Tab-separated table of C-alpha atoms in Angstrom:
chain	number	residue	atom	x	y	z
A	540	MET	CA	2.166	2.453	0.861
A	541	LYS	CA	5.379	3.004	1.745
A	542	LYS	CA	4.073	6.219	3.382
A	543	LEU	CA	1.669	4.001	5.807
A	544	PHE	CA	4.254	1.500	6.126
A	545	THR	CA	7.161	4.375	7.844
A	546	LEU	CA	4.192	6.474	10.044
A	547	LEU	CA	3.354	2.332	11.171
A	548	PHE	CA	7.113	2.071	12.771
A	549	LEU	CA	7.447	6.106	14.252
A	550	THR	CA	4.486	5.053	16.338
A	551	VAL	CA	5.713	1.554	16.635
A	552	PHE	CA	8.640	3.549	18.709
A	553	ALA	CA	6.387	5.922	20.004
A	554	LEU	CA	4.120	3.056	21.713
A	555	GLY	CA	7.606	0.982	23.226
A	556	VAL	CA	6.532	-1.863	20.441
A	557	LYS	CA	9.747	-1.259	19.268
A	558	ALA	CA	10.901	-2.832	15.389
A	559	GLN	CA	14.110	-4.878	15.747
A	560	LEU	CA	15.020	-5.051	12.479
A	561	ALA	CA	16.643	-2.742	11.337
A	562	ASP	CA	14.746	-1.571	7.390
A	563	PRO	CA	11.369	-3.392	7.708
A	564	PHE	CA	11.573	-6.093	4.322
A	565	THR	CA	8.361	-3.839	2.078
A	566	PHE	CA	9.341	-4.362	-1.265
A	567	GLU	CA	8.488	-1.266	-2.373
A	568	GLU	CA	11.518	-0.125	-3.826
A	569	GLY	CA	12.630	-3.643	-5.503
A	570	LEU	CA	15.836	-5.673	-4.257
A	571	ALA	CA	18.064	-3.137	-4.478
A	572	ASP	CA	18.191	-3.044	-0.931
A	573	THR	CA	16.966	-6.396	0.392
A	574	ALA	CA	19.589	-8.668	-1.358
A	575	TRP	CA	18.675	-12.300	-1.190
A	576	ILE	CA	19.753	-14.998	-2.859
A	577	VAL	CA	18.101	-17.851	-3.805
A	578	PHE	CA	18.935	-21.777	-3.420
A	579	GLY	CA	17.572	-25.244	-4.108
A	580	ASN	CA	15.051	-23.905	-6.975
A	581	GLY	CA	15.276	-26.910	-9.386
A	582	ALA	CA	18.019	-27.913	-11.817
A	583	GLU	CA	17.667	-24.353	-13.193
A	584	SER	CA	17.899	-22.321	-9.567
A	585	SER	CA	18.499	-18.959	-9.531
A	586	ASN	CA	17.228	-15.390	-8.107
A	587	ASP	CA	15.559	-14.997	-11.450
A	588	ASP	CA	12.870	-17.108	-9.757
A	589	ILE	CA	12.348	-13.559	-7.374
A	590	SER	CA	10.674	-10.629	-8.267
A	591	VAL	CA	8.922	-7.496	-6.685
A	592	VAL	CA	5.212	-7.429	-8.734
A	593	HIS	CA	2.305	-5.738	-7.992
A	594	ASN	CA	-0.198	-6.801	-5.133
A	595	PRO	CA	-1.846	-10.110	-6.771
A	596	TYR	CA	-4.646	-9.142	-3.988
A	597	ILE	CA	-5.200	-5.863	-2.326
A	598	SER	CA	-7.060	-6.181	0.408
A	599	ASP	CA	-7.739	-4.981	4.116
A	600	LEU	CA	-5.441	-6.956	5.674
A	601	ASN	CA	-2.908	-5.762	2.751
A	602	GLY	CA	-2.924	-3.092	0.707
A	603	SER	CA	0.588	-2.179	-0.501
A	604	ASP	CA	1.411	-1.340	-4.511
A	605	SER	CA	4.397	-3.860	-4.014
A	606	VAL	CA	5.241	-7.598	-2.701
A	607	LEU	CA	8.143	-10.397	-3.346
A	608	GLN	CA	6.794	-12.850	-5.715
A	609	PHE	CA	8.946	-15.704	-5.304
A	610	ILE	CA	8.038	-18.912	-7.979
A	611	VAL	CA	8.830	-22.066	-6.536
A	612	HIS	CA	9.620	-25.002	-9.391
A	613	ASP	CA	8.342	-28.496	-9.767
A	614	ASP	CA	12.125	-29.897	-9.111
A	615	ALA	CA	12.565	-27.495	-6.464
A	616	VAL	CA	14.164	-29.298	-2.780
A	617	PRO	CA	11.416	-28.952	0.027
A	618	TRP	CA	13.305	-26.699	1.916
A	619	VAL	CA	13.948	-24.156	-0.936
A	620	GLY	CA	14.502	-21.270	0.271
A	621	MET	CA	16.167	-16.860	0.420
A	622	TYR	CA	18.606	-15.333	2.450
A	623	THR	CA	19.611	-12.185	3.327
A	624	ASP	CA	22.852	-10.720	4.722
A	625	ARG	CA	21.767	-7.552	4.746
A	626	ILE	CA	20.066	-7.159	8.639
A	627	GLU	CA	22.427	-5.544	9.858
A	628	VAL	CA	21.955	-7.403	12.975
A	629	LEU	CA	18.740	-8.871	14.003
A	630	GLU	CA	18.497	-8.660	17.684
A	631	PHE	CA	15.863	-11.283	19.910
A	632	THR	CA	14.927	-10.033	23.849
A	633	GLU	CA	12.105	-11.309	25.696
A	634	GLU	CA	9.975	-8.129	24.738
A	635	ALA	CA	10.759	-9.009	20.865
A	636	HIS	CA	11.185	-11.975	20.292
A	637	THR	CA	8.533	-12.619	17.878
A	638	MET	CA	8.649	-12.257	13.154
A	639	THR	CA	5.733	-11.512	11.302
A	640	MET	CA	5.309	-11.630	7.681
A	641	MET	CA	2.592	-11.228	5.169
A	642	VAL	CA	2.055	-14.458	2.808
A	643	LEU	CA	-0.276	-15.106	-0.036
A	644	LYS	CA	0.229	-18.883	-1.754
A	645	THR	CA	-1.388	-20.909	-3.695
A	646	VAL	CA	-1.230	-23.756	-1.346
A	647	ILE	CA	-0.977	-24.891	2.234
A	648	SER	CA	2.137	-26.168	3.253
A	649	PRO	CA	4.945	-25.147	6.538
A	650	LEU	CA	6.697	-21.817	6.152
A	651	ARG	CA	10.021	-21.713	8.276
A	652	MET	CA	12.293	-18.625	9.598
A	653	LYS	CA	15.686	-19.788	10.610
A	654	PHE	CA	18.110	-17.292	11.790
A	655	GLU	CA	22.221	-17.391	11.380
A	656	LEU	CA	25.299	-16.398	11.347
A	657	SER	CA	24.826	-15.952	15.516
A	658	LEU	CA	27.296	-12.932	17.375
A	659	THR	CA	27.013	-14.349	20.593
A	660	GLY	CA	27.369	-17.881	19.540
A	661	PHE	CA	24.121	-19.438	19.479
A	662	ASP	CA	23.102	-22.322	17.412
A	663	ASN	CA	20.583	-21.559	14.372
A	664	VAL	CA	16.816	-21.077	15.329
A	665	GLU	CA	14.575	-21.769	12.926
A	666	VAL	CA	10.869	-21.939	13.754
A	667	GLU	CA	7.741	-23.538	11.472
A	668	VAL	CA	4.831	-22.330	11.285
A	669	SER	CA	1.657	-23.140	7.651
A	670	ASN	CA	-0.326	-21.143	6.213
A	671	THR	CA	-4.348	-21.721	6.544
A	672	LEU	CA	-5.582	-19.922	3.661
A	673	THR	CA	-4.589	-20.195	-0.001
A	674	ASP	CA	-4.913	-16.755	-3.574
A	675	GLU	CA	-5.265	-14.268	-0.311
A	676	TRP	CA	-3.070	-12.797	2.387
A	677	GLU	CA	-2.572	-14.474	5.957
A	678	LEU	CA	-0.741	-12.433	8.943
A	679	ILE	CA	1.860	-15.367	10.400
A	680	THR	CA	3.703	-15.276	13.078
A	681	PHE	CA	6.596	-17.060	14.058
A	682	VAL	CA	7.666	-16.597	17.971
A	683	VAL	CA	11.173	-17.318	18.933
A	684	PRO	CA	12.126	-17.617	22.340
A	685	GLU	CA	14.898	-19.807	21.257
A	686	ALA	CA	16.795	-17.088	20.125
A	687	ILE	CA	16.637	-14.566	22.903
A	688	ASP	CA	19.338	-12.847	23.607
A	689	GLY	CA	20.696	-13.816	20.182
A	690	TYR	CA	22.264	-11.958	17.460
A	691	PHE	CA	21.906	-12.939	13.587
A	692	GLN	CA	23.217	-11.843	10.698
A	693	ARG	CA	21.623	-13.631	8.289
A	694	LEU	CA	17.598	-14.768	7.906
A	695	THR	CA	16.752	-17.406	5.796
A	696	ILE	CA	13.191	-18.260	5.106
A	697	PHE	CA	11.565	-20.946	3.435
A	698	PRO	CA	8.290	-20.125	1.751
A	699	ASP	CA	7.417	-23.917	0.745
A	700	PHE	CA	8.728	-26.673	2.668
A	701	PRO	CA	6.506	-30.180	2.556
A	702	ALA	CA	7.049	-33.104	3.603
A	703	THR	CA	7.792	-34.233	0.194
A	704	ARG	CA	7.329	-32.139	-2.525
A	705	GLU	CA	4.130	-32.989	-5.683
A	706	GLY	CA	4.580	-29.635	-7.457
A	707	GLY	CA	5.412	-26.117	-7.459
A	708	SER	CA	3.822	-22.972	-6.374
A	709	THR	CA	3.660	-19.313	-5.984
A	710	VAL	CA	4.396	-17.205	-2.819
A	711	TYR	CA	4.350	-14.126	-2.203
A	712	LEU	CA	5.271	-12.079	0.636
A	713	ASP	CA	5.348	-9.336	2.359
A	714	ASN	CA	5.530	-6.832	5.453
A	715	ILE	CA	8.939	-8.641	7.499
A	716	ALA	CA	9.378	-7.506	10.500
A	717	ASN	CA	10.606	-8.582	14.301
A	718	VAL	CA	8.071	-6.092	16.609
A	719	GLU	CA	7.914	-6.192	20.481
A	720	VAL	CA	4.204	-6.704	21.443
A	721	ASN	CA	3.109	-7.424	25.533
A	722	THR	CA	0.457	-9.999	25.198
A	723	THR	CA	-0.674	-9.858	29.016
A	724	SER	CA	-3.804	-9.336	29.229
A	725	VAL	CA	-4.126	-5.312	30.273
A	726	LYS	CA	-1.905	-3.319	29.208
A	727	GLN	CA	-1.421	-0.457	31.180
A	728	PHE	CA	1.521	2.633	29.297
A	729	SER	CA	3.353	5.477	30.912
A	730	GLY	CA	1.947	8.631	31.037
A	731	ALA	CA	-1.364	7.776	30.560
A	732	SER	CA	-3.988	5.002	32.283
A	733	LEU	CA	-4.863	3.625	29.013
A	734	LYS	CA	-6.114	0.162	29.916
A	735	VAL	CA	-6.888	-2.714	26.260
A	736	PHE	CA	-8.642	-6.147	27.610
A	737	PRO	CA	-8.900	-8.521	26.838
A	738	ASN	CA	-5.398	-8.479	25.089
A	739	PRO	CA	-5.479	-10.905	22.953
A	740	VAL	CA	-9.275	-10.508	22.186
A	741	GLU	CA	-11.312	-13.077	20.515
A	742	ASN	CA	-14.693	-10.955	19.678
A	743	ARG	CA	-15.177	-8.199	22.064
A	744	MET	CA	-12.524	-5.934	23.812
A	745	SER	CA	-12.519	-3.221	26.974
A	746	VAL	CA	-10.966	0.142	26.275
A	747	GLN	CA	-10.215	1.958	29.660
A	748	TYR	CA	-9.197	5.633	29.728
A	749	PRO	CA	-10.472	9.137	31.653
A	750	GLU	CA	-12.680	11.376	29.082
A	751	MET	CA	-12.805	9.754	26.128
A	752	THR	CA	-14.321	11.093	23.648
A	753	GLY	CA	-13.357	8.936	20.332
A	754	LEU	CA	-11.950	5.501	19.830
A	755	THR	CA	-10.293	4.507	16.130
A	756	VAL	CA	-8.695	0.928	15.696
A	757	THR	CA	-6.350	0.842	12.812
A	758	ASP	CA	-4.562	-1.882	10.901
A	759	LEU	CA	-0.767	-2.660	10.692
A	760	LEU	CA	-0.915	-0.344	7.358
A	761	GLY	CA	-2.625	2.651	9.473
A	762	LYS	CA	-5.903	1.727	7.410
A	763	THR	CA	-9.150	3.022	9.696
A	764	LEU	CA	-10.985	0.526	10.084
A	765	LYS	CA	-13.645	1.456	13.465
A	766	SER	CA	-14.527	4.946	14.223
A	767	TYR	CA	-16.347	6.249	17.396
A	768	LYS	CA	-17.403	9.752	18.778
A	769	PHE	CA	-19.440	9.519	21.884
A	770	GLN	CA	-19.586	12.735	24.720
A	771	ARG	CA	-16.676	11.979	26.992
A	772	ALA	CA	-16.454	8.311	28.866
A	773	ASN	CA	-13.937	6.609	30.462
A	774	SER	CA	-14.805	2.791	29.421
A	775	LYS	CA	-15.941	1.535	26.218
A	776	VAL	CA	-16.549	-2.053	24.742
A	777	ILE	CA	-15.751	-2.485	21.147
A	778	GLU	CA	-16.916	-5.936	18.991
A	779	LEU	CA	-13.287	-6.845	17.220
A	780	GLY	CA	-15.011	-10.391	16.317
A	781	GLU	CA	-15.313	-9.800	12.287
A	782	LEU	CA	-11.607	-8.795	12.508
A	783	GLN	CA	-8.869	-11.256	10.740
A	784	THR	CA	-5.990	-12.669	13.702
A	785	GLY	CA	-3.619	-10.919	13.908
A	786	LEU	CA	-1.972	-7.407	15.235
A	787	TYR	CA	-3.950	-4.198	15.573
A	788	PHE	CA	-3.162	-0.770	17.289
A	789	VAL	CA	-6.487	1.524	18.734
A	790	THR	CA	-5.927	4.904	19.615
A	791	VAL	CA	-8.667	6.905	22.438
A	792	GLU	CA	-9.120	10.712	22.090
A	793	THR	CA	-8.911	12.814	24.484
A	794	GLY	CA	-8.715	16.537	25.636
A	795	ASN	CA	-4.865	16.609	26.641
A	796	GLY	CA	-4.171	14.559	23.106
A	797	ASN	CA	-4.586	10.718	21.830
A	798	TYR	CA	-3.005	7.310	23.579
A	799	ASN	CA	-2.841	4.182	21.501
A	800	ALA	CA	-2.529	0.959	22.144
A	801	PRO	CA	-1.342	-2.491	20.362
A	802	PHE	CA	-3.915	-5.688	20.736
A	803	ILE	CA	-3.683	-8.967	19.073
A	804	LYS	CA	-6.845	-10.827	17.477
A	805	LYS	CA	-7.334	-14.167	18.120
């Protein structure tokens, strides 16, 4: 999966959909290069509460081999979490102020991200989103416009943040990244008049490019979900209603090469 994720981010840079987190956390190489510190996990809280394990639920959404497991103890405070200062500098801009993280939890509860140690005098910025599924992967998106123009040196994650803790839980995390995504309804890319709309899309999306001969839809990990071959066409409508909510890519094939565009499924 490491190779797939590397390919994804090379593609992302080529598109201008760029990763702002210097090294997106994929957990394929253990914790040595991430240095997360656990806090608030009860009387015996320690870094032993997190570990890199085999993916417990390999799916279309997350085909990673390895993920981070966080065991939340029964006596943990509601704000139990972990932080890392090994992110170089996390920059938020007008174009890139969205964090994404894959989550698998045994309970439904809020998750929080917190951005700290600003180099530009910003207060700490915190954002909360709840998962909606249990025992399967879900792509969680954190939008943080309050952090625009901020440069932060610490990333803190609260994986299970109930108002009152009634018990422990197990949380799996993967593929933590900050990506730049233009979410306007029509996207036009330099060097090619490639358009995709509506974007975000709920069911059907129109893809327009002169003399297309094929279309491919892929997920964040580079897995092909849909593929079409046809005679030359300037416009095609594709059905996407069965896709899960998240970020995807469409690639059009032409006689002059291939062109890519990101899109969001509602």
